[in-house]
PDB file of C-alpha atoms in Angstrom:
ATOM      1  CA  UNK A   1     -16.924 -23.459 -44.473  1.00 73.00           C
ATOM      2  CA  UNK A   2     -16.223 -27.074 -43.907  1.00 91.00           C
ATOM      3  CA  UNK A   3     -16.298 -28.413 -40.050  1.00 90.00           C
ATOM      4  CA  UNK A   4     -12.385 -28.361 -39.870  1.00 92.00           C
ATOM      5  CA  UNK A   5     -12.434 -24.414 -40.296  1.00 93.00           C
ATOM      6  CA  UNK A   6     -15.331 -23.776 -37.838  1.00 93.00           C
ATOM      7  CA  UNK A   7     -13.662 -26.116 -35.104  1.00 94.00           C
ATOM      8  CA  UNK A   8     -10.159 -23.766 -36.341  1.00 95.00           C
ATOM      9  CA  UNK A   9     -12.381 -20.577 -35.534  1.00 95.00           C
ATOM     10  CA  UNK A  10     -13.696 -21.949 -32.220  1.00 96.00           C
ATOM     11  CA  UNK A  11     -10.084 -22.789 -31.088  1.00 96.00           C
ATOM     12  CA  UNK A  12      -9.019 -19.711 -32.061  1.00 96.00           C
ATOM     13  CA  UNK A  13     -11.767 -17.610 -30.409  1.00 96.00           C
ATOM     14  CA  UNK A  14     -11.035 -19.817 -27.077  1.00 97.00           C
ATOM     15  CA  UNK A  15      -7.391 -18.790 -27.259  1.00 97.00           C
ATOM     16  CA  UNK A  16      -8.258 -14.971 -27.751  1.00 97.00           C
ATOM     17  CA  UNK A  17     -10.566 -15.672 -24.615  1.00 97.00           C
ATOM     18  CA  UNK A  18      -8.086 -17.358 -22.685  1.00 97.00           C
ATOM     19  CA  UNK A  19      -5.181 -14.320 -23.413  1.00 97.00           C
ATOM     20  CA  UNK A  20      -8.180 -12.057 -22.335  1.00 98.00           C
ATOM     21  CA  UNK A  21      -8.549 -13.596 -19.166  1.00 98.00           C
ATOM     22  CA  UNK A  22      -4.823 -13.825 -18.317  1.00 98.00           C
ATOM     23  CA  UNK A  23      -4.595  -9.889 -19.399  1.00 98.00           C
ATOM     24  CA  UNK A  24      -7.066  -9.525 -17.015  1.00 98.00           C
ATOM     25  CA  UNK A  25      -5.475 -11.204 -14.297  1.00 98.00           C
ATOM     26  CA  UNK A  26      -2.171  -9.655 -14.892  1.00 98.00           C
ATOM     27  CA  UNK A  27      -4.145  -6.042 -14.353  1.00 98.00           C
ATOM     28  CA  UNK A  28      -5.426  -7.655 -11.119  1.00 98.00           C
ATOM     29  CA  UNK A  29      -2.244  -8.710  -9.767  1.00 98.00           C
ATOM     30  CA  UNK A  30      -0.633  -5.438 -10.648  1.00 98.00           C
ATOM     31  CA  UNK A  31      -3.770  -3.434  -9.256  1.00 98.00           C
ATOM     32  CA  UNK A  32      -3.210  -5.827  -5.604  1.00 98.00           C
ATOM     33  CA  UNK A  33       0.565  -5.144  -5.899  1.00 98.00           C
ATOM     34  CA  UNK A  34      -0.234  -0.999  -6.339  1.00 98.00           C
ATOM     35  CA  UNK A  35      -2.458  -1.569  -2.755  1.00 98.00           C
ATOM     36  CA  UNK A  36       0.159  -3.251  -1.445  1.00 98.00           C
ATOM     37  CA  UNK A  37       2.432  -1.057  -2.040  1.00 98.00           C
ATOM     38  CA  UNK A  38       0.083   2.039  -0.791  1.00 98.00           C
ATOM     39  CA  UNK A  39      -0.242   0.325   2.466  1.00 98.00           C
ATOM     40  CA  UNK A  40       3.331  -0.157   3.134  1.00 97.00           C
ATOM     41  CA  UNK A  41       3.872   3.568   2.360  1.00 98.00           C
ATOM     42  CA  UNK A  42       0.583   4.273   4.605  1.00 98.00           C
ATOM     43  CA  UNK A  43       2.690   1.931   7.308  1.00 98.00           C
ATOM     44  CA  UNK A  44       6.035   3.941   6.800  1.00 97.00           C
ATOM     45  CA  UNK A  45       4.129   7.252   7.546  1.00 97.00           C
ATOM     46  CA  UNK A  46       2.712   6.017  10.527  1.00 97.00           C
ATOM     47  CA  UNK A  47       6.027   5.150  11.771  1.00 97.00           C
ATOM     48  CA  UNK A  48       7.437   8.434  11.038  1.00 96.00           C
ATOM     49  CA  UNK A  49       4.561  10.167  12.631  1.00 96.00           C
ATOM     50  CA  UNK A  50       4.650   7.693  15.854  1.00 95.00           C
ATOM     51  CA  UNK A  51       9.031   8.808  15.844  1.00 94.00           C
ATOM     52  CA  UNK A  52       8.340  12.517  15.351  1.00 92.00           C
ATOM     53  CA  UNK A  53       6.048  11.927  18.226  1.00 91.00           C
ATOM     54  CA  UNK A  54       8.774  10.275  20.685  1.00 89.00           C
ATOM     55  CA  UNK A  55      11.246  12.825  19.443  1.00 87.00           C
ATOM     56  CA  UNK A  56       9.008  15.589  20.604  1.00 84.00           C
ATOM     57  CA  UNK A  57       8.056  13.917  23.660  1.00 83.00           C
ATOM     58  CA  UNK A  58      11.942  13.069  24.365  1.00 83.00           C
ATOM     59  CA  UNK A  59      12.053  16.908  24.533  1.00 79.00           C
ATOM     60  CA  UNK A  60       9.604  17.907  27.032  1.00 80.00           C
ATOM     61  CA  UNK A  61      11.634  19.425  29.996  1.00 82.00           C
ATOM     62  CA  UNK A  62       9.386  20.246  33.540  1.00 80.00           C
ATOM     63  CA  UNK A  63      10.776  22.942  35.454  1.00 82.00           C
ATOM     64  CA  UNK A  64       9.137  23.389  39.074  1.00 84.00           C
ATOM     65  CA  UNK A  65       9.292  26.854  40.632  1.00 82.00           C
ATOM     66  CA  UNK A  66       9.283  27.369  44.160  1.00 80.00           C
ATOM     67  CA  UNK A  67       6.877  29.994  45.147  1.00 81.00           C
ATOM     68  CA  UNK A  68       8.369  31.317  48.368  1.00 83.00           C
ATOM     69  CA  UNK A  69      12.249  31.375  46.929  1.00 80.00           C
ATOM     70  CA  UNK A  70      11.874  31.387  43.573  1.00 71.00           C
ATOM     71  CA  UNK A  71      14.530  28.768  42.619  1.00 76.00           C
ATOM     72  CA  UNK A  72      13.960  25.930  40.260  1.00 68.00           C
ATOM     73  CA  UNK A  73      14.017  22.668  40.174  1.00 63.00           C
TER      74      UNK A  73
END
């Protein structure tokens, strides 16, 4: 092969590794935007959980019995 085809090759090997590596940064991005997304649900539980818990809190009721008379209070 003369120099002009081997030079060809090398460009075209750099280019396959170049598309590689932007491949492979595409997976990483989409792998950072499946965490992301996995936290925020994480964050939207804990919100839910944190409302269930003021709901059921907003629903305690104390009742005080006397003990001589029996009434409530």
């Amino acid at each position: 092969r003369t120099e002009r085809e081997r030079e060809r090759e090398r460009e075209r090997e750099r280019e396959r590794e170049r598309e590689r590596e932007r491949e492979r940064e595409r997976e990483r991005e989409q792998e950072r935007e499946r965490e992301r997304e996995r936290e925020r649900e994480r964050e939207r539980e804990r919100e839910r959980e944190r409302e269930r818990e003021r709901e059921r809190e907003s629903n305690i009721i104390v009742v005080v019995i006397c003990c001589c008379c029996y009434n409530y209070y």
